[in-house]
């Protein structure tokens, strides 16, 4: 029966690819599996309903695991594996070595390995997707329209949830904590906010497209994201999005988009003022100061025992639980860097986050270029401070969102690689029209 289902799925995918084309197929797979229905296809256990960690207690195949694998098959057959993939290779080698010789090969470690290898594969998939997408052409609009459609679906779901309809309900424990906050189709409200934050990063360059429908669609993504960022109640997500938009405006080339440099900050100030009551209530009900510091201290105390390779991916609760009562109840450290340092060691954490830093360094060097690749550089530079804030004040970026994070980071990096060291477009981009202001 499973073989029949797989054959039917393969046939359907082939027909869709033949009719819709490469970019539509890639984005349909990526958006549906990572940004709409990140669900378990196979594996895991009932204990995962209440488990907190980067993955399940046993190895599992998620929808996005299968989706990313399919995109990688496309990349291999197309012969378009990017040089950008070298950045993630050291992390994969480190994982493989430690799994073979250092870590205990328990079910939870195996589940963590599947999760991290899927995230590494997402980087490769993102670089391939970027090689298929040009900002100002048909492929760029196809990419953007899939993001817009996903945001629109999440907005409809969120509005219906806010109205009281029990769509995509969270589990009992999460529901008790988050109250009336919306979560879209995700398992937690903050997951929705993190996805929207990454959407903003990749859509901002399209606000300067020469194609008016693309610009309108990109700004529509921005406009529709903010109501959900407010209703989902993620403070770090909301303020990071505001900072991203303001930095993007500040970094626009001189003499460009003068009106936007006035209108956008005013719009951000209006949104912040209008939602001030929501954030005041959130800080009042959940200040989190002392608890967050407590979790940081617990994690810091664990690192010296295994500083290089850590205790193994996905083992934080198992490792820290016996040393702390709150952690034993299922509360990981609310800091992605510390969580990674405990589980895969300082070296592993460095190798995981180093590609993201390298993308930032390239983006910083290109941030002044008045080109399409310069726009992707400005978007990444604008996004990283906020994303870093989210990652350093929570652990959610290490879970399911990690795959989308690496997918879009590699997408931005590959777009920037189209520019030479001095900011001149390479031959593949020399015939493309010059970007205009939004």
GROMACS .gro file of C-alpha atoms in nm:
model
  438
    1UNK     CA    1   0.000   0.000   0.000
    2UNK     CA    2   0.282   0.241   0.091
    3UNK     CA    3   0.455   0.167  -0.242
    4UNK     CA    4   0.133   0.245  -0.429
    5UNK     CA    5   0.096   0.576  -0.243
    6UNK     CA    6   0.456   0.669  -0.320
    7UNK     CA    7   0.413   0.586  -0.688
    8UNK     CA    8   0.095   0.794  -0.707
    9UNK     CA    9   0.265   1.083  -0.529
   10UNK     CA   10   0.562   1.063  -0.768
   11UNK     CA   11   0.330   1.060  -1.070
   12UNK     CA   12   0.135   1.358  -0.937
   13UNK     CA   13   0.456   1.549  -0.870
   14UNK     CA   14   0.584   1.476  -1.221
   15UNK     CA   15   0.259   1.603  -1.375
   16UNK     CA   16   0.267   1.917  -1.161
   17UNK     CA   17   0.631   1.980  -1.254
   18UNK     CA   18   0.554   1.936  -1.624
   19UNK     CA   19   0.261   2.178  -1.609
   20UNK     CA   20   0.372   2.436  -1.351
   21UNK     CA   21   0.748   2.442  -1.400
   22UNK     CA   22   1.049   2.422  -1.174
   23UNK     CA   23   1.007   2.727  -0.948
   24UNK     CA   24   0.638   2.664  -0.885
   25UNK     CA   25   0.713   2.303  -0.796
   26UNK     CA   26   1.000   2.391  -0.562
   27UNK     CA   27   0.799   2.660  -0.385
   28UNK     CA   28   0.486   2.446  -0.362
   29UNK     CA   29   0.690   2.177  -0.187
   30UNK     CA   30   0.882   2.418   0.038
   31UNK     CA   31   0.584   2.630   0.145
   32UNK     CA   32   0.346   2.340   0.205
   33UNK     CA   33   0.590   2.129   0.406
   34UNK     CA   34   0.788   2.392   0.600
   35UNK     CA   35   0.545   2.684   0.625
   36UNK     CA   36   0.196   2.537   0.626
   37UNK     CA   37   0.186   2.178   0.746
   38UNK     CA   38   0.509   2.079   0.923
   39UNK     CA   39   0.371   1.747   1.043
   40UNK     CA   40   0.498   1.398   1.125
   41UNK     CA   41   0.480   1.153   0.836
   42UNK     CA   42   0.644   0.858   1.006
   43UNK     CA   43   0.802   0.780   1.341
   44UNK     CA   44   0.800   0.955   1.677
   45UNK     CA   45   0.586   0.846   1.970
   46UNK     CA   46   0.295   0.957   2.188
   47UNK     CA   47   0.544   1.095   2.438
   48UNK     CA   48   0.630   1.367   2.186
   49UNK     CA   49   0.294   1.535   2.253
   50UNK     CA   50   0.439   1.675   2.576
   51UNK     CA   51   0.810   1.661   2.495
   52UNK     CA   52   1.016   1.980   2.459
   53UNK     CA   53   1.323   1.955   2.241
   54UNK     CA   54   1.458   2.019   1.896
   55UNK     CA   55   1.310   1.690   1.779
   56UNK     CA   56   1.117   1.385   1.896
   57UNK     CA   57   1.212   1.108   2.137
   58UNK     CA   58   1.257   0.871   1.843
   59UNK     CA   59   1.363   0.924   1.480
   60UNK     CA   60   1.083   1.059   1.262
   61UNK     CA   61   1.022   1.174   0.907
   62UNK     CA   62   0.851   1.512   0.885
   63UNK     CA   63   0.668   1.651   0.584
   64UNK     CA   64   0.955   1.894   0.533
   65UNK     CA   65   1.210   1.610   0.557
   66UNK     CA   66   1.048   1.452   0.253
   67UNK     CA   67   0.998   1.789   0.083
   68UNK     CA   68   1.360   1.894   0.120
   69UNK     CA   69   1.475   1.553  -0.005
   70UNK     CA   70   1.264   1.597  -0.319
   71UNK     CA   71   1.411   1.942  -0.386
   72UNK     CA   72   1.761   1.794  -0.346
   73UNK     CA   73   1.677   1.532  -0.610
   74UNK     CA   74   1.578   1.816  -0.844
   75UNK     CA   75   1.910   1.989  -0.773
   76UNK     CA   76   2.114   1.675  -0.841
   77UNK     CA   77   1.938   1.597  -1.168
   78UNK     CA   78   1.963   1.961  -1.277
   79UNK     CA   79   2.337   1.960  -1.197
   80UNK     CA   80   2.300   2.288  -1.008
   81UNK     CA   81   2.458   2.219  -0.672
   82UNK     CA   82   2.602   2.549  -0.554
   83UNK     CA   83   2.945   2.635  -0.419
   84UNK     CA   84   2.752   2.783  -0.126
   85UNK     CA   85   2.710   2.428   0.001
   86UNK     CA   86   3.073   2.424   0.114
   87UNK     CA   87   2.973   2.643   0.408
   88UNK     CA   88   2.750   2.377   0.562
   89UNK     CA   89   2.978   2.080   0.483
   90UNK     CA   90   3.202   2.115   0.795
   91UNK     CA   91   2.893   2.095   1.015
   92UNK     CA   92   2.780   1.775   0.843
   93UNK     CA   93   3.127   1.622   0.880
   94UNK     CA   94   3.131   1.717   1.249
   95UNK     CA   95   2.790   1.558   1.307
   96UNK     CA   96   2.891   1.238   1.129
   97UNK     CA   97   3.218   1.205   1.322
   98UNK     CA   98   3.060   1.268   1.662
   99UNK     CA   99   2.771   1.034   1.593
  100UNK     CA  100   3.011   0.757   1.496
  101UNK     CA  101   3.272   0.804   1.769
  102UNK     CA  102   3.154   1.037   2.048
  103UNK     CA  103   2.780   1.040   2.119
  104UNK     CA  104   2.571   0.754   2.251
  105UNK     CA  105   2.349   0.636   1.966
  106UNK     CA  106   2.021   0.653   2.156
  107UNK     CA  107   1.680   0.705   1.995
  108UNK     CA  108   1.674   1.073   2.089
  109UNK     CA  109   2.024   1.131   1.952
  110UNK     CA  110   1.925   0.958   1.629
  111UNK     CA  111   1.619   1.184   1.611
  112UNK     CA  112   1.843   1.486   1.665
  113UNK     CA  113   2.077   1.369   1.390
  114UNK     CA  114   1.789   1.339   1.145
  115UNK     CA  115   1.679   1.689   1.242
  116UNK     CA  116   2.021   1.851   1.198
  117UNK     CA  117   2.096   1.667   0.873
  118UNK     CA  118   1.758   1.777   0.739
  119UNK     CA  119   1.847   2.136   0.832
  120UNK     CA  120   2.181   2.103   0.649
  121UNK     CA  121   1.995   1.965   0.347
  122UNK     CA  122   1.761   2.265   0.368
  123UNK     CA  123   2.063   2.491   0.319
  124UNK     CA  124   2.148   2.305  -0.003
  125UNK     CA  125   1.784   2.322  -0.113
  126UNK     CA  126   1.768   2.695  -0.046
  127UNK     CA  127   2.080   2.763  -0.251
  128UNK     CA  128   1.935   2.561  -0.538
  129UNK     CA  129   1.603   2.745  -0.517
  130UNK     CA  130   1.786   3.079  -0.536
  131UNK     CA  131   1.973   2.967  -0.847
  132UNK     CA  132   1.633   2.924  -1.015
  133UNK     CA  133   1.491   3.262  -0.910
  134UNK     CA  134   1.563   3.604  -1.058
  135UNK     CA  135   1.411   3.895  -0.871
  136UNK     CA  136   1.273   4.093  -1.164
  137UNK     CA  137   1.160   3.812  -1.391
  138UNK     CA  138   0.880   3.560  -1.405
  139UNK     CA  139   1.058   3.324  -1.167
  140UNK     CA  140   1.084   3.600  -0.906
  141UNK     CA  141   0.710   3.661  -0.918
  142UNK     CA  142   0.642   3.290  -0.891
  143UNK     CA  143   0.862   3.269  -0.582
  144UNK     CA  144   0.698   3.574  -0.428
  145UNK     CA  145   0.341   3.468  -0.506
  146UNK     CA  146   0.392   3.141  -0.321
  147UNK     CA  147   0.515   3.329  -0.015
  148UNK     CA  148   0.221   3.570  -0.046
  149UNK     CA  149  -0.028   3.284  -0.078
  150UNK     CA  150   0.117   3.115   0.232
  151UNK     CA  151   0.095   3.438   0.433
  152UNK     CA  152  -0.263   3.493   0.315
  153UNK     CA  153  -0.365   3.141   0.422
  154UNK     CA  154  -0.202   3.190   0.762
  155UNK     CA  155  -0.380   3.525   0.800
  156UNK     CA  156  -0.720   3.370   0.727
  157UNK     CA  157  -0.654   3.089   0.975
  158UNK     CA  158  -0.532   3.339   1.237
  159UNK     CA  159  -0.836   3.564   1.199
  160UNK     CA  160  -1.069   3.263   1.236
  161UNK     CA  161  -0.875   3.150   1.544
  162UNK     CA  162  -0.903   3.500   1.691
  163UNK     CA  163  -1.278   3.482   1.625
  164UNK     CA  164  -1.294   3.164   1.831
  165UNK     CA  165  -1.289   2.883   1.575
  166UNK     CA  166  -1.080   2.585   1.697
  167UNK     CA  167  -0.860   2.553   1.388
  168UNK     CA  168  -0.521   2.383   1.430
  169UNK     CA  169  -0.547   2.380   1.812
  170UNK     CA  170  -0.231   2.353   2.019
  171UNK     CA  171  -0.187   2.076   2.275
  172UNK     CA  172  -0.337   2.117   2.621
  173UNK     CA  173  -0.016   2.232   2.791
  174UNK     CA  174   0.061   2.493   2.525
  175UNK     CA  175  -0.299   2.611   2.512
  176UNK     CA  176  -0.297   2.678   2.886
  177UNK     CA  177   0.018   2.890   2.851
  178UNK     CA  178  -0.068   3.092   2.538
  179UNK     CA  179  -0.436   3.158   2.602
  180UNK     CA  180  -0.608   3.334   2.311
  181UNK     CA  181  -0.294   3.401   2.106
  182UNK     CA  182  -0.320   3.279   1.746
  183UNK     CA  183  -0.084   3.016   1.607
  184UNK     CA  184  -0.191   2.977   1.243
  185UNK     CA  185  -0.127   2.620   1.129
  186UNK     CA  186   0.171   2.578   1.362
  187UNK     CA  187   0.198   2.411   1.701
  188UNK     CA  188   0.287   2.732   1.887
  189UNK     CA  189   0.212   3.106   1.836
  190UNK     CA  190   0.579   3.202   1.838
  191UNK     CA  191   0.650   2.956   1.554
  192UNK     CA  192   0.410   3.153   1.336
  193UNK     CA  193   0.593   3.476   1.422
  194UNK     CA  194   0.934   3.327   1.341
  195UNK     CA  195   0.818   3.210   1.000
  196UNK     CA  196   0.678   3.555   0.925
  197UNK     CA  197   1.008   3.712   1.029
  198UNK     CA  198   1.194   3.496   0.775
  199UNK     CA  199   0.933   3.578   0.510
  200UNK     CA  200   0.995   3.949   0.562
  201UNK     CA  201   1.368   3.898   0.510
  202UNK     CA  202   1.330   3.736   0.167
  203UNK     CA  203   1.046   3.964   0.052
  204UNK     CA  204   1.210   4.302   0.123
  205UNK     CA  205   1.439   4.286  -0.185
  206UNK     CA  206   1.129   4.245  -0.402
  207UNK     CA  207   0.992   4.578  -0.280
  208UNK     CA  208   1.251   4.734  -0.514
  209UNK     CA  209   1.170   4.516  -0.814
  210UNK     CA  210   1.118   4.686  -1.151
  211UNK     CA  211   0.800   4.478  -1.179
  212UNK     CA  212   0.507   4.661  -1.015
  213UNK     CA  213   0.302   4.344  -0.935
  214UNK     CA  214   0.607   4.202  -0.759
  215UNK     CA  215   0.649   4.519  -0.553
  216UNK     CA  216   0.282   4.519  -0.458
  217UNK     CA  217   0.296   4.152  -0.360
  218UNK     CA  218   0.609   4.207  -0.150
  219UNK     CA  219   0.453   4.497   0.040
  220UNK     CA  220   0.135   4.290   0.081
  221UNK     CA  221   0.343   4.025   0.259
  222UNK     CA  222   0.478   4.294   0.492
  223UNK     CA  223   0.135   4.444   0.556
  224UNK     CA  224  -0.038   4.111   0.623
  225UNK     CA  225   0.240   3.987   0.851
  226UNK     CA  226   0.210   4.255   1.118
  227UNK     CA  227  -0.147   4.174   1.232
  228UNK     CA  228  -0.036   3.814   1.287
  229UNK     CA  229   0.280   3.923   1.465
  230UNK     CA  230   0.060   4.118   1.707
  231UNK     CA  231  -0.208   3.852   1.751
  232UNK     CA  232   0.047   3.573   1.804
  233UNK     CA  233   0.191   3.773   2.093
  234UNK     CA  234   0.560   3.701   2.037
  235UNK     CA  235   0.736   4.008   2.174
  236UNK     CA  236   1.079   3.932   2.031
  237UNK     CA  237   0.925   3.842   1.694
  238UNK     CA  238   0.727   4.168   1.671
  239UNK     CA  239   1.003   4.404   1.776
  240UNK     CA  240   1.254   4.221   1.558
  241UNK     CA  241   1.025   4.271   1.258
  242UNK     CA  242   0.995   4.642   1.337
  243UNK     CA  243   1.373   4.675   1.367
  244UNK     CA  244   1.421   4.487   1.040
  245UNK     CA  245   1.191   4.721   0.847
  246UNK     CA  246   1.352   5.031   0.999
  247UNK     CA  247   1.706   4.910   0.925
  248UNK     CA  248   1.605   4.821   0.570
  249UNK     CA  249   1.477   5.176   0.521
  250UNK     CA  250   1.790   5.324   0.675
  251UNK     CA  251   2.019   5.119   0.450
  252UNK     CA  252   1.848   5.210   0.122
  253UNK     CA  253   2.089   5.382  -0.118
  254UNK     CA  254   2.115   5.758  -0.088
  255UNK     CA  255   1.875   5.946  -0.308
  256UNK     CA  256   1.652   5.642  -0.342
  257UNK     CA  257   1.302   5.601  -0.198
  258UNK     CA  258   1.304   5.934  -0.015
  259UNK     CA  259   0.931   5.913   0.051
  260UNK     CA  260   0.967   5.560   0.187
  261UNK     CA  261   1.234   5.673   0.431
  262UNK     CA  262   0.970   5.897   0.590
  263UNK     CA  263   0.654   5.692   0.539
  264UNK     CA  264   0.787   5.355   0.660
  265UNK     CA  265   0.917   5.475   1.000
  266UNK     CA  266   0.584   5.656   1.054
  267UNK     CA  267   0.397   5.337   0.968
  268UNK     CA  268   0.611   5.134   1.210
  269UNK     CA  269   0.556   5.391   1.485
  270UNK     CA  270   0.180   5.378   1.424
  271UNK     CA  271   0.173   4.998   1.441
  272UNK     CA  272   0.382   4.996   1.760
  273UNK     CA  273   0.160   5.259   1.922
  274UNK     CA  274  -0.163   5.085   1.819
  275UNK     CA  275  -0.044   4.752   1.963
  276UNK     CA  276   0.112   4.897   2.279
  277UNK     CA  277  -0.169   4.763   2.495
  278UNK     CA  278  -0.104   4.409   2.374
  279UNK     CA  279   0.263   4.427   2.460
  280UNK     CA  280   0.201   4.590   2.797
  281UNK     CA  281  -0.031   4.305   2.886
  282UNK     CA  282   0.220   4.046   2.766
  283UNK     CA  283   0.498   4.193   2.981
  284UNK     CA  284   0.265   4.209   3.278
  285UNK     CA  285   0.154   3.846   3.253
  286UNK     CA  286   0.493   3.704   3.160
  287UNK     CA  287   0.798   3.915   3.252
  288UNK     CA  288   1.027   3.605   3.230
  289UNK     CA  289   1.332   3.787   3.367
  290UNK     CA  290   1.444   3.571   3.658
  291UNK     CA  291   1.328   3.241   3.504
  292UNK     CA  292   1.517   3.302   3.180
  293UNK     CA  293   1.833   3.387   3.373
  294UNK     CA  294   1.790   3.071   3.579
  295UNK     CA  295   1.773   2.856   3.265
  296UNK     CA  296   2.084   3.028   3.128
  297UNK     CA  297   2.274   2.945   3.446
  298UNK     CA  298   2.166   2.581   3.426
  299UNK     CA  299   2.293   2.555   3.068
  300UNK     CA  300   2.620   2.735   3.139
  301UNK     CA  301   2.692   2.491   3.420
  302UNK     CA  302   2.657   2.195   3.182
  303UNK     CA  303   2.890   2.313   2.904
  304UNK     CA  304   3.227   2.258   3.083
  305UNK     CA  305   3.158   1.884   3.116
  306UNK     CA  306   3.144   1.839   2.736
  307UNK     CA  307   3.275   2.164   2.586
  308UNK     CA  308   3.377   2.046   2.238
  309UNK     CA  309   3.115   1.795   2.121
  310UNK     CA  310   2.839   1.831   2.379
  311UNK     CA  311   2.609   1.558   2.508
  312UNK     CA  312   2.448   1.477   2.174
  313UNK     CA  313   2.177   1.643   1.966
  314UNK     CA  314   1.828   1.649   2.117
  315UNK     CA  315   1.947   1.550   2.468
  316UNK     CA  316   1.912   1.877   2.660
  317UNK     CA  317   1.615   1.782   2.881
  318UNK     CA  318   1.763   1.437   2.946
  319UNK     CA  319   2.095   1.593   3.045
  320UNK     CA  320   1.980   1.900   3.238
  321UNK     CA  321   1.662   1.755   3.388
  322UNK     CA  322   1.838   1.564   3.669
  323UNK     CA  323   2.018   1.885   3.773
  324UNK     CA  324   1.719   2.122   3.776
  325UNK     CA  325   1.355   2.072   3.872
  326UNK     CA  326   1.215   2.328   3.624
  327UNK     CA  327   1.411   2.178   3.336
  328UNK     CA  328   1.286   1.833   3.433
  329UNK     CA  329   0.932   1.963   3.375
  330UNK     CA  330   1.021   2.019   3.009
  331UNK     CA  331   1.168   2.370   2.995
  332UNK     CA  332   1.480   2.399   2.775
  333UNK     CA  333   1.715   2.694   2.807
  334UNK     CA  334   1.562   2.994   2.629
  335UNK     CA  335   1.873   3.062   2.423
  336UNK     CA  336   1.947   2.883   2.096
  337UNK     CA  337   2.324   2.934   2.121
  338UNK     CA  338   2.341   2.788   2.472
  339UNK     CA  339   2.109   2.502   2.376
  340UNK     CA  340   2.333   2.415   2.081
  341UNK     CA  341   2.647   2.447   2.294
  342UNK     CA  342   2.513   2.196   2.546
  343UNK     CA  343   2.389   1.945   2.289
  344UNK     CA  344   2.653   1.959   2.016
  345UNK     CA  345   2.930   2.143   2.200
  346UNK     CA  346   3.089   2.480   2.137
  347UNK     CA  347   3.257   2.352   1.821
  348UNK     CA  348   2.931   2.215   1.687
  349UNK     CA  349   2.748   2.539   1.766
  350UNK     CA  350   3.019   2.741   1.590
  351UNK     CA  351   3.001   2.521   1.280
  352UNK     CA  352   2.620   2.547   1.277
  353UNK     CA  353   2.603   2.926   1.306
  354UNK     CA  354   2.922   3.012   1.113
  355UNK     CA  355   2.753   2.993   0.768
  356UNK     CA  356   2.493   3.244   0.890
  357UNK     CA  357   2.771   3.476   1.001
  358UNK     CA  358   2.959   3.438   0.671
  359UNK     CA  359   2.642   3.535   0.484
  360UNK     CA  360   2.621   3.843   0.706
  361UNK     CA  361   2.983   3.940   0.638
  362UNK     CA  362   2.929   3.916   0.263
  363UNK     CA  363   2.603   4.109   0.296
  364UNK     CA  364   2.771   4.381   0.502
  365UNK     CA  365   3.034   4.425   0.233
  366UNK     CA  366   2.766   4.457  -0.037
  367UNK     CA  367   2.511   4.660   0.160
  368UNK     CA  368   2.585   4.984  -0.030
  369UNK     CA  369   2.555   4.835  -0.380
  370UNK     CA  370   2.260   4.979  -0.570
  371UNK     CA  371   2.192   4.645  -0.738
  372UNK     CA  372   1.954   4.355  -0.696
  373UNK     CA  373   2.214   4.158  -0.506
  374UNK     CA  374   2.275   4.467  -0.295
  375UNK     CA  375   1.908   4.459  -0.203
  376UNK     CA  376   1.937   4.100  -0.082
  377UNK     CA  377   2.247   4.202   0.114
  378UNK     CA  378   2.060   4.492   0.279
  379UNK     CA  379   1.769   4.264   0.362
  380UNK     CA  380   1.996   4.010   0.530
  381UNK     CA  381   2.188   4.277   0.721
  382UNK     CA  382   1.857   4.428   0.834
  383UNK     CA  383   1.717   4.091   0.939
  384UNK     CA  384   2.008   3.938   1.129
  385UNK     CA  385   1.995   4.160   1.442
  386UNK     CA  386   1.629   4.077   1.497
  387UNK     CA  387   1.669   3.709   1.416
  388UNK     CA  388   1.966   3.696   1.654
  389UNK     CA  389   1.749   3.854   1.924
  390UNK     CA  390   1.482   3.589   1.869
  391UNK     CA  391   1.740   3.310   1.874
  392UNK     CA  392   1.913   3.437   2.188
  393UNK     CA  393   1.588   3.483   2.383
  394UNK     CA  394   1.426   3.153   2.288
  395UNK     CA  395   1.500   2.802   2.169
  396UNK     CA  396   1.235   2.775   1.896
  397UNK     CA  397   1.477   2.860   1.614
  398UNK     CA  398   1.653   2.529   1.687
  399UNK     CA  399   1.336   2.325   1.631
  400UNK     CA  400   1.133   2.290   1.312
  401UNK     CA  401   1.207   2.653   1.218
  402UNK     CA  402   1.579   2.575   1.182
  403UNK     CA  403   1.519   2.417   0.841
  404UNK     CA  404   1.336   2.722   0.706
  405UNK     CA  405   1.601   2.953   0.859
  406UNK     CA  406   1.885   2.776   0.678
  407UNK     CA  407   1.678   2.746   0.359
  408UNK     CA  408   1.621   3.122   0.338
  409UNK     CA  409   1.972   3.214   0.460
  410UNK     CA  410   2.119   3.006   0.178
  411UNK     CA  411   1.869   3.164  -0.061
  412UNK     CA  412   1.996   3.512   0.030
  413UNK     CA  413   2.359   3.399   0.013
  414UNK     CA  414   2.319   3.248  -0.333
  415UNK     CA  415   2.154   3.568  -0.456
  416UNK     CA  416   2.452   3.767  -0.327
  417UNK     CA  417   2.699   3.537  -0.503
  418UNK     CA  418   2.574   3.675  -0.833
  419UNK     CA  419   2.786   3.984  -0.767
  420UNK     CA  420   3.162   4.003  -0.802
  421UNK     CA  421   3.398   4.124  -0.530
  422UNK     CA  422   3.364   4.482  -0.645
  423UNK     CA  423   2.988   4.477  -0.669
  424UNK     CA  424   2.969   4.436  -1.049
  425UNK     CA  425   2.705   4.191  -1.174
  426UNK     CA  426   2.839   3.871  -1.322
  427UNK     CA  427   2.765   3.771  -1.680
  428UNK     CA  428   2.444   3.594  -1.578
  429UNK     CA  429   2.303   3.916  -1.444
  430UNK     CA  430   2.442   4.183  -1.675
  431UNK     CA  431   2.137   4.192  -1.899
  432UNK     CA  432   1.888   4.226  -1.617
  433UNK     CA  433   1.730   4.571  -1.571
  434UNK     CA  434   1.840   4.801  -1.294
  435UNK     CA  435   1.634   4.789  -0.977
  436UNK     CA  436   1.412   5.086  -0.899
  437UNK     CA  437   1.285   5.226  -0.575
  438UNK     CA  438   0.967   5.110  -0.415
   0.00000   0.00000   0.00000
